[in-house]
mmCIF file of C-alpha atoms in Angstrom:
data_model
loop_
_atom_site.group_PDB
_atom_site.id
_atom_site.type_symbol
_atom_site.label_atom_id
_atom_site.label_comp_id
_atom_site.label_asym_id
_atom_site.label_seq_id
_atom_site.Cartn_x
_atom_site.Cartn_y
_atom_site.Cartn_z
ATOM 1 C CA UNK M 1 -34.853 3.074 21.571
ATOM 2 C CA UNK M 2 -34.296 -0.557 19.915
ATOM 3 C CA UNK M 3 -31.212 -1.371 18.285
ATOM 4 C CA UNK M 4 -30.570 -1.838 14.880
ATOM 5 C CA UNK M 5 -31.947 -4.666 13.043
ATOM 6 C CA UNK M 6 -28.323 -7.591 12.285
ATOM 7 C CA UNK M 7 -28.901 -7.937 8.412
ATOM 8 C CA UNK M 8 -27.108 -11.349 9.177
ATOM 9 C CA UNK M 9 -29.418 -11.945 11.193
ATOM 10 C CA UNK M 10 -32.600 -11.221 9.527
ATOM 11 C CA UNK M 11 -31.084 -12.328 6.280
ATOM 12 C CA UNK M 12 -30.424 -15.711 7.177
ATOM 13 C CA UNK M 13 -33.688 -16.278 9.717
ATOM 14 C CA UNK M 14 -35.259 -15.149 5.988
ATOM 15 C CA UNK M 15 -33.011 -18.082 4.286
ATOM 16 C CA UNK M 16 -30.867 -15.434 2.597
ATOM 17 C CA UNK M 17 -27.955 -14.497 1.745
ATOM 18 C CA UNK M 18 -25.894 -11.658 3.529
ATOM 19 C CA UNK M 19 -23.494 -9.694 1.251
ATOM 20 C CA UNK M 20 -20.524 -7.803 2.740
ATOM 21 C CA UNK M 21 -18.539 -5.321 1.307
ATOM 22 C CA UNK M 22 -14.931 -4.896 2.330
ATOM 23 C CA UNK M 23 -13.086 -2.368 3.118
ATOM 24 C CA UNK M 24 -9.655 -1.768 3.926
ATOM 25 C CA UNK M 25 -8.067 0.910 1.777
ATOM 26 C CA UNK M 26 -11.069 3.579 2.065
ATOM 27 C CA UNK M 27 -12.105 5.503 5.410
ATOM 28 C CA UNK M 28 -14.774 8.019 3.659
ATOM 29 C CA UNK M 29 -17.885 7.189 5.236
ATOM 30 C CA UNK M 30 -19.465 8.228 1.697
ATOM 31 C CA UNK M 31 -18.326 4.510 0.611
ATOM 32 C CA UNK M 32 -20.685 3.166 2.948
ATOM 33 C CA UNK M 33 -23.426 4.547 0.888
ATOM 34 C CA UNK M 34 -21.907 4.076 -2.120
ATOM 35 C CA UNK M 35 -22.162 -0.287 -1.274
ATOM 36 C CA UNK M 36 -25.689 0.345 0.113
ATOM 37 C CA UNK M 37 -26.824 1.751 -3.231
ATOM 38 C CA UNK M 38 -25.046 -1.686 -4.780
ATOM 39 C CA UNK M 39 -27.392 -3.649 -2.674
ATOM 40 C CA UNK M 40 -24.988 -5.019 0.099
ATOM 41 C CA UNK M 41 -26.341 -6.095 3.323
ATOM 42 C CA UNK M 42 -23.230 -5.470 5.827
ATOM 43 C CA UNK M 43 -19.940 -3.917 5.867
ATOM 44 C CA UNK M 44 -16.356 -5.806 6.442
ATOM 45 C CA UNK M 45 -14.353 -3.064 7.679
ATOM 46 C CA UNK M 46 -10.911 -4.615 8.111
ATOM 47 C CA UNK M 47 -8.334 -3.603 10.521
ATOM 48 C CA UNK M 48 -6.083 -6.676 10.141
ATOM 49 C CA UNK M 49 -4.720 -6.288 6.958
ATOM 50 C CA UNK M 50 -5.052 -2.388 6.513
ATOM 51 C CA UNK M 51 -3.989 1.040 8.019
ATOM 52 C CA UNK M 52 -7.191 1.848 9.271
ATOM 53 C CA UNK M 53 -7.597 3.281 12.563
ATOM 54 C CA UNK M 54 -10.368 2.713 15.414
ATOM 55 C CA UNK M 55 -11.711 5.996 14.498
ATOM 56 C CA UNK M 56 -12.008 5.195 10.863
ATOM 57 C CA UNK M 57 -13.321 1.779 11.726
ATOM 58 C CA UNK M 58 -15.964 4.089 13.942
ATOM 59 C CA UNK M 59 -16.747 6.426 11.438
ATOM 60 C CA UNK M 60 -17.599 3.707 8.949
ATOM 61 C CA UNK M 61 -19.594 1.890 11.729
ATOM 62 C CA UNK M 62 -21.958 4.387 12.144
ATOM 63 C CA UNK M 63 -22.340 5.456 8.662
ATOM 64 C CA UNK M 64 -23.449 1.906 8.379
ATOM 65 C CA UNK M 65 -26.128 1.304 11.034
ATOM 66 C CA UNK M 66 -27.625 5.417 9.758
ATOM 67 C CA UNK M 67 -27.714 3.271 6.214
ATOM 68 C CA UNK M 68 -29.069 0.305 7.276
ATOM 69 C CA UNK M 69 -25.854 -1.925 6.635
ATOM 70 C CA UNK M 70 -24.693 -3.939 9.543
ATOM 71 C CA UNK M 71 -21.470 -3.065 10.299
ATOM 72 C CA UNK M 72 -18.742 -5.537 11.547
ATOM 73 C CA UNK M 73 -15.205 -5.204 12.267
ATOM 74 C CA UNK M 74 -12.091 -7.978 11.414
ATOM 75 C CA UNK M 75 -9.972 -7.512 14.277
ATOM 76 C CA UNK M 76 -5.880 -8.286 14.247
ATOM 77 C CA UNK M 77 -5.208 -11.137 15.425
ATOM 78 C CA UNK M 78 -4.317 -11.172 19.249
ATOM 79 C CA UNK M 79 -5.019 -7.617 19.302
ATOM 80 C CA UNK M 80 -6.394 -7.706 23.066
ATOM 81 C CA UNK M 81 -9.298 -7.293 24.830
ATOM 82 C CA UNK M 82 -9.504 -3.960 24.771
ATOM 83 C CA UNK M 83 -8.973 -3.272 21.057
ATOM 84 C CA UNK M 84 -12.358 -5.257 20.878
ATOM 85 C CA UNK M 85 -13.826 -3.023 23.556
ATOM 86 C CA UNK M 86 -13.159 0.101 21.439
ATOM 87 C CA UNK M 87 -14.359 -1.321 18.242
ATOM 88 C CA UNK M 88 -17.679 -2.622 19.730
ATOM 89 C CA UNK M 89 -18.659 1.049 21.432
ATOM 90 C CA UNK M 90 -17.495 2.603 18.536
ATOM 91 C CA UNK M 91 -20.406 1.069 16.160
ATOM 92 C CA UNK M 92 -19.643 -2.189 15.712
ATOM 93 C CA UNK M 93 -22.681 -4.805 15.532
ATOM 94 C CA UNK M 94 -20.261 -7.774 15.484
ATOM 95 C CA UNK M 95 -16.466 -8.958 15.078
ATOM 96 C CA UNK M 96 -14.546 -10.926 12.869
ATOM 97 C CA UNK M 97 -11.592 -12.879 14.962
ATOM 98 C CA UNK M 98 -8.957 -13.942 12.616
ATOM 99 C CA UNK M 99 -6.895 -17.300 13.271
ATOM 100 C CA UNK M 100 -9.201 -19.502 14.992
ATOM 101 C CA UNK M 101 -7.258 -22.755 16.112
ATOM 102 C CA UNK M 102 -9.662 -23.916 18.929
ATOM 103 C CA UNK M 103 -12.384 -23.982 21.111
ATOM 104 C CA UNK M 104 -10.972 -22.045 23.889
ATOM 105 C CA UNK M 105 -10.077 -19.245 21.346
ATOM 106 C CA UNK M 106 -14.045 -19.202 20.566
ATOM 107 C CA UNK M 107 -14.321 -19.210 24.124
ATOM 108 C CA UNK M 108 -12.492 -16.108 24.468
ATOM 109 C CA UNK M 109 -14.254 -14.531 21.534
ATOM 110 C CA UNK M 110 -17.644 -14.570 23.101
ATOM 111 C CA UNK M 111 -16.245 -13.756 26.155
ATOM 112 C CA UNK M 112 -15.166 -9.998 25.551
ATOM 113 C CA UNK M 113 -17.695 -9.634 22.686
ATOM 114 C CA UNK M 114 -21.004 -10.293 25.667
ATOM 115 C CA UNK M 115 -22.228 -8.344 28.371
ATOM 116 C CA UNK M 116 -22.711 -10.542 31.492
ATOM 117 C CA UNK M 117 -23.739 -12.751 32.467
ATOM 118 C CA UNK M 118 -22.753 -14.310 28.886
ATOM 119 C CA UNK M 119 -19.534 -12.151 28.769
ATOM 120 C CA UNK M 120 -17.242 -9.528 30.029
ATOM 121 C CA UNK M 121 -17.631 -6.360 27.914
ATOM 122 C CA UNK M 122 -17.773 -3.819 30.015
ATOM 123 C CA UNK M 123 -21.046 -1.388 29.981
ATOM 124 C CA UNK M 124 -20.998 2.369 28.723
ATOM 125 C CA UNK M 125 -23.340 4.939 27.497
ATOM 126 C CA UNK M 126 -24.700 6.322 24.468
ATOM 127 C CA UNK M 127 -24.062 3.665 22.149
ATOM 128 C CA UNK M 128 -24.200 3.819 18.206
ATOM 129 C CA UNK M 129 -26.526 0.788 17.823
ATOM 130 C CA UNK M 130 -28.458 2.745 19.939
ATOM 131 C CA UNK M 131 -28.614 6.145 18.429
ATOM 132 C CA UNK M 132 -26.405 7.659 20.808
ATOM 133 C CA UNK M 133 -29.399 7.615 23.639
ATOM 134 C CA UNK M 134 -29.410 7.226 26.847
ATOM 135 C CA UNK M 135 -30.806 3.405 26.778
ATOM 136 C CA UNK M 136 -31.564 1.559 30.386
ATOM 137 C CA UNK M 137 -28.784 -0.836 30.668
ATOM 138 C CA UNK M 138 -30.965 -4.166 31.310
ATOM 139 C CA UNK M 139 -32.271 -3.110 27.734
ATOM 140 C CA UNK M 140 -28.434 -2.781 26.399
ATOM 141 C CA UNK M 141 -27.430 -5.963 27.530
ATOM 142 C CA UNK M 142 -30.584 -7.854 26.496
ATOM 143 C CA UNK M 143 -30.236 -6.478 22.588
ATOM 144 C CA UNK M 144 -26.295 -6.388 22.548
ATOM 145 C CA UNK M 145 -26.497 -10.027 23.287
ATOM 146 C CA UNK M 146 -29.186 -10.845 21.157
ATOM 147 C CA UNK M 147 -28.342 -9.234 17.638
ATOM 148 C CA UNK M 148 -25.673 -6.183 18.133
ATOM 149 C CA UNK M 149 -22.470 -8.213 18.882
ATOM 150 C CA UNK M 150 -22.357 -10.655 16.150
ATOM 151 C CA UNK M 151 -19.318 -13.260 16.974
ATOM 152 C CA UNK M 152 -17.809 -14.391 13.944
ATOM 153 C CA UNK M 153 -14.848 -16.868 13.779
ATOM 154 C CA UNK M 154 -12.566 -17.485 10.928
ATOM 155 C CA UNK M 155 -11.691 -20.744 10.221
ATOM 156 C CA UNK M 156 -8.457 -20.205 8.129
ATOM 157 C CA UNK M 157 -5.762 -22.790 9.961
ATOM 158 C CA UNK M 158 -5.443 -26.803 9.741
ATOM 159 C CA UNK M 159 -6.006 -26.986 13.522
ATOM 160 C CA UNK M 160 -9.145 -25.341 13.140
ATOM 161 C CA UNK M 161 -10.122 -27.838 10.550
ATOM 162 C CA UNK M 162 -9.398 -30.876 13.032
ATOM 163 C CA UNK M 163 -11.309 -29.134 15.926
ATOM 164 C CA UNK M 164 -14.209 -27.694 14.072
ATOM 165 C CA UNK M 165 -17.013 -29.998 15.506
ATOM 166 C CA UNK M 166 -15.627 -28.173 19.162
ATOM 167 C CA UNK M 167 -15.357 -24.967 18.227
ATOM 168 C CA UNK M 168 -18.916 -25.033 16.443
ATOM 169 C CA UNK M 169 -19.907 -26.108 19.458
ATOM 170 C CA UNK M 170 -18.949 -22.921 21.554
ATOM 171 C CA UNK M 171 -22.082 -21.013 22.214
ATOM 172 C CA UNK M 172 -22.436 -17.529 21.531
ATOM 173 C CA UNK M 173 -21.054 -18.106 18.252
ATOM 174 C CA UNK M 174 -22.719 -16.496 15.464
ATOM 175 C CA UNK M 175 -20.833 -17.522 12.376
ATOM 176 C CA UNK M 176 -17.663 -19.802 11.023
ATOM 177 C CA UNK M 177 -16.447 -17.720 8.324
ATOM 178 C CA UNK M 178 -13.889 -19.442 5.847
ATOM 179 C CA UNK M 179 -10.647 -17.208 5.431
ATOM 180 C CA UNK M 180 -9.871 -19.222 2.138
ATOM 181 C CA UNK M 181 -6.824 -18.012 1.152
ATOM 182 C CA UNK M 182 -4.735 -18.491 4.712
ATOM 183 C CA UNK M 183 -6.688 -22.370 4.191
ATOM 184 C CA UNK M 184 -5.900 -23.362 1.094
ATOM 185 C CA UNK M 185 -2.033 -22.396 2.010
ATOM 186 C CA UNK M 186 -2.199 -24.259 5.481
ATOM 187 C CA UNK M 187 -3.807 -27.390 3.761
ATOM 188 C CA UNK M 188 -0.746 -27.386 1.049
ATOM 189 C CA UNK M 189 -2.798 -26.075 -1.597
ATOM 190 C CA UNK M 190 -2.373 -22.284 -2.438
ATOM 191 C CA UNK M 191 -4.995 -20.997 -4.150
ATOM 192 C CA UNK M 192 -5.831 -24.656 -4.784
ATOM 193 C CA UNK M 193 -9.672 -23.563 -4.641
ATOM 194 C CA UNK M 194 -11.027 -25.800 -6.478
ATOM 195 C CA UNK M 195 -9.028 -29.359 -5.222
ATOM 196 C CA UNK M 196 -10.501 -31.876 -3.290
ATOM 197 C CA UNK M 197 -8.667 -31.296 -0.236
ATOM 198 C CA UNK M 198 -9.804 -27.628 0.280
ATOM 199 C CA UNK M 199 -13.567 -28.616 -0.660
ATOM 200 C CA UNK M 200 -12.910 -31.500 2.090
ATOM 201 C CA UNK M 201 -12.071 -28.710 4.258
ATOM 202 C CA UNK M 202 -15.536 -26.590 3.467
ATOM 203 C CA UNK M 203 -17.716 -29.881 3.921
ATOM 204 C CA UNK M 204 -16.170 -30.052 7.184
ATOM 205 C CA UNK M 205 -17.476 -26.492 8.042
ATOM 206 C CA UNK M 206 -20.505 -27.255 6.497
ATOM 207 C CA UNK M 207 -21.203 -29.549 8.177
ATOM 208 C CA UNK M 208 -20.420 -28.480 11.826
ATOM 209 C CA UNK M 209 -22.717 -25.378 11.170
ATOM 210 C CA UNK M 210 -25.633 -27.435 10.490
ATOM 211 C CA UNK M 211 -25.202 -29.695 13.420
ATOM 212 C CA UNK M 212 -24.838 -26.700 15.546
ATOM 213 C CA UNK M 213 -26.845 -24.307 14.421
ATOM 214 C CA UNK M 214 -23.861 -21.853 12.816
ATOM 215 C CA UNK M 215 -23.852 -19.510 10.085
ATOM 216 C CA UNK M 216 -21.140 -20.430 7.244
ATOM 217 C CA UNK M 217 -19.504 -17.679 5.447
ATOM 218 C CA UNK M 218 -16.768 -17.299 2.752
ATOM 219 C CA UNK M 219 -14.623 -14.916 2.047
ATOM 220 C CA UNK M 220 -11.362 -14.514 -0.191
ATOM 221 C CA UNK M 221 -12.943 -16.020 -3.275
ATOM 222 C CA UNK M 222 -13.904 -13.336 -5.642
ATOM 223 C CA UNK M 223 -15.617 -13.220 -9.326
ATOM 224 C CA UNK M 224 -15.779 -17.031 -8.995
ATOM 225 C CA UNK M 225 -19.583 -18.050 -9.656
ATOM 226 C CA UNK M 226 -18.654 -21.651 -10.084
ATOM 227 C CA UNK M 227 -17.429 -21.820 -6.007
ATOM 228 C CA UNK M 228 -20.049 -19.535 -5.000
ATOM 229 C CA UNK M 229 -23.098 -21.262 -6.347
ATOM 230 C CA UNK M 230 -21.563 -24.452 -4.615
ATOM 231 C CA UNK M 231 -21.082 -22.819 -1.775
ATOM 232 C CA UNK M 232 -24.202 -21.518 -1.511
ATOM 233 C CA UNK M 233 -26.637 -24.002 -2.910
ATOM 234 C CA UNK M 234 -24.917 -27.195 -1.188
ATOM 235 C CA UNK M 235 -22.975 -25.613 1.485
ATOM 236 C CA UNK M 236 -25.423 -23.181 2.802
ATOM 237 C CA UNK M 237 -23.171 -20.297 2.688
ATOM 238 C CA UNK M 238 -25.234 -17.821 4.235
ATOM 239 C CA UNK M 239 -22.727 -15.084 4.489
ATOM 240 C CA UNK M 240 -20.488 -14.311 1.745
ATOM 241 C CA UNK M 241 -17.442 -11.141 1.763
ATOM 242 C CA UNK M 242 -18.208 -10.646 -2.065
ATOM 243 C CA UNK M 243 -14.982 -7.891 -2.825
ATOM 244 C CA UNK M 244 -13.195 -5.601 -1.247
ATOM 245 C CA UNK M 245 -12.659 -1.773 -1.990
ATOM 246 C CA UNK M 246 -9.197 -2.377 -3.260
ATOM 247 C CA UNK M 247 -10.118 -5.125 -5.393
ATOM 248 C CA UNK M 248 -13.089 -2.990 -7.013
ATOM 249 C CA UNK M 249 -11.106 -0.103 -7.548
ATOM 250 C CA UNK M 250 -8.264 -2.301 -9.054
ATOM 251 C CA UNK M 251 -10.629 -4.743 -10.955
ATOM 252 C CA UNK M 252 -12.657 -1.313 -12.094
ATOM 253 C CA UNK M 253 -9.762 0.971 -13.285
ATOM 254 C CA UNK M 254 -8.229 -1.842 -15.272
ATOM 255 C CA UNK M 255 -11.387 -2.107 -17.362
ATOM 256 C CA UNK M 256 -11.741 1.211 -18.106
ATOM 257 C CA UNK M 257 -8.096 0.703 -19.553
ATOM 258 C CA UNK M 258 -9.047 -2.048 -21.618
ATOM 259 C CA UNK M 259 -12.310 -0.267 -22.917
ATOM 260 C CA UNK M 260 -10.018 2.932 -24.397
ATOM 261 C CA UNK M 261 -9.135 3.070 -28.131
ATOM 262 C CA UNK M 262 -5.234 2.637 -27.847
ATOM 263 C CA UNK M 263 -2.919 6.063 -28.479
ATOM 264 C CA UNK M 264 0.492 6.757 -30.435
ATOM 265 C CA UNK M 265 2.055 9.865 -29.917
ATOM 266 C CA UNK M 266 3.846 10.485 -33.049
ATOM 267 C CA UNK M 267 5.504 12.714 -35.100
ATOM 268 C CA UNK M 268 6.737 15.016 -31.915
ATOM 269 C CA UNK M 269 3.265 15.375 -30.947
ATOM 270 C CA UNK M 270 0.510 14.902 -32.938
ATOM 271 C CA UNK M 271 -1.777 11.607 -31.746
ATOM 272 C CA UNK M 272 -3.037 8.529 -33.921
ATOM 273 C CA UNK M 273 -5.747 6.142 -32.941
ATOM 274 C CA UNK M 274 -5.714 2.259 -32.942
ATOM 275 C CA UNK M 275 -9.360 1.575 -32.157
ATOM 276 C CA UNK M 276 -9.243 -1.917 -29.957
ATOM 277 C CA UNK M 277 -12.415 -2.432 -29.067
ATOM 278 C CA UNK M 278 -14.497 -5.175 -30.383
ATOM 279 C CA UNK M 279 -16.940 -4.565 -32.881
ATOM 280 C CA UNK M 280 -20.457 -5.341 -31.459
#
């Protein structure tokens, strides 16, 4: 039994883009389908900034790879070794590492995230990616390695910025992916998106993916196709964290607000309508 096929992967050996959809506020695997039927490629299940637990994070995991969207995992930051352990057996076909400041923390990355000889992880049975068969291990290690342990760095600090030719450079790293909101604060610019010093900051990543043979992603910038098409079309963003559940919901239930004819209650009870919807 093969593993699953990496959308990240596949996408980008295609010259596509991967589309992840985040979640951090919903641990019903039903969502999974629910962002397969949207067209996403992969899943962003975050347990950094969320309440979700390594069984939720599993759960979602292997809703994913029965869908056929790659799942990966943000882990907290410094959360351990074997945090990373758990996440990875539980379904995980790759993990984000928050707070990247050099190459020794890539180091460490693709250290616990690899079977030997590349790594540490230590080996087990009956994996998700792996359909929960027994699989001969030379056969585990061979296609963990290759496409079911995806190691993906966020570049979110001003340290990382400086040493991003090094930590490029690290291999048995899959993907730099731009935490733009924690940048653009470290660089002096909150939510500065669009100034010259955070684009600086992107060329810079750009850049050190493409001499290095790294996949760029983005993530934090939502609903923005100005920044997207540029970072897509000049700096071959190949893997892009286009919303989160909480932002959907949120961005969703406030437009079915604004689409409602507005309501008095009057007259201790009975109801009068101020239509305030455009006429079309």
């Amino acid at each position: 039994m093969a593993a699953c096929v990496n959308n990240l992967i596949a996408k980008v050996a295609a010259g596509q883009l991967c589309k992840a959809f985040g979640i951090r506020l919903y641990p019903n695997p039903q969502v999974v389908q629910l962002a397969k039927n949207a067209g996403f490629d992969s899943l962003f299940i975050d347990l950094e900034h969320s309440t979700l637990s390594v069984d939720d994070a599993s759960q979602l995991c292997c809703a994913g790879i029965l869908g056929g969207i790659t799942p990966f995992v943000r882990v907290p930051y410094q959360c351990g070794n074997g945090l990373i352990q758990r996440v990875l057996d539980g379904g995980a076909m790759g993990v984000i590492f928050p707070h990247i400041h050099t190459a020794q923390d890539a180091k460490a990355a693709v250290t616990i995230s690899k079977y030997p000889p590349l790594g540490t992880r230590s080996m087990t049975g009956q994996l998700p990616v792996f359909s929960l068969k027994p699989t001969p291990p030379d056969q585990v290690i061979k296609e963990s390695n290759a496409s079911a342990s995806s190691v993906i760095l966020m570049i979110e600090t001003k340290d990382a910025i400086e040493r991003i030719d090094e930590i490029a450079a690290v291999d048995g790293v899959d993907a730099l992916l731009i935490g733009s909101n924690d940048l653009a604060i470290e660089l002096g610019v909150q939510g500065g998106f669009q100034t010259a010093v955070f684009g600086s900051a992107l060329e810079a990543v750009s850049n050190a993916c493409r001499r290095h043979g790294k996949i760029m992603g983005l993530a934090g910038i939502y609903d923005n196709y100005e920044i997207q098409n540029w970072a897509i079309n000049t700096l071959n963003v190949r893997f892009l964290l286009c919303q989160q559940d909480s932002g959907l919901i949120a961005g969703g239930a406030a437009k079915c607000i604004a689409a409602l004819p507005r309501v008095e209650m009057v007259n201790g009870g009975s109801v009068r309508y101020k239509q305030t919807l455009k006429k079309r």
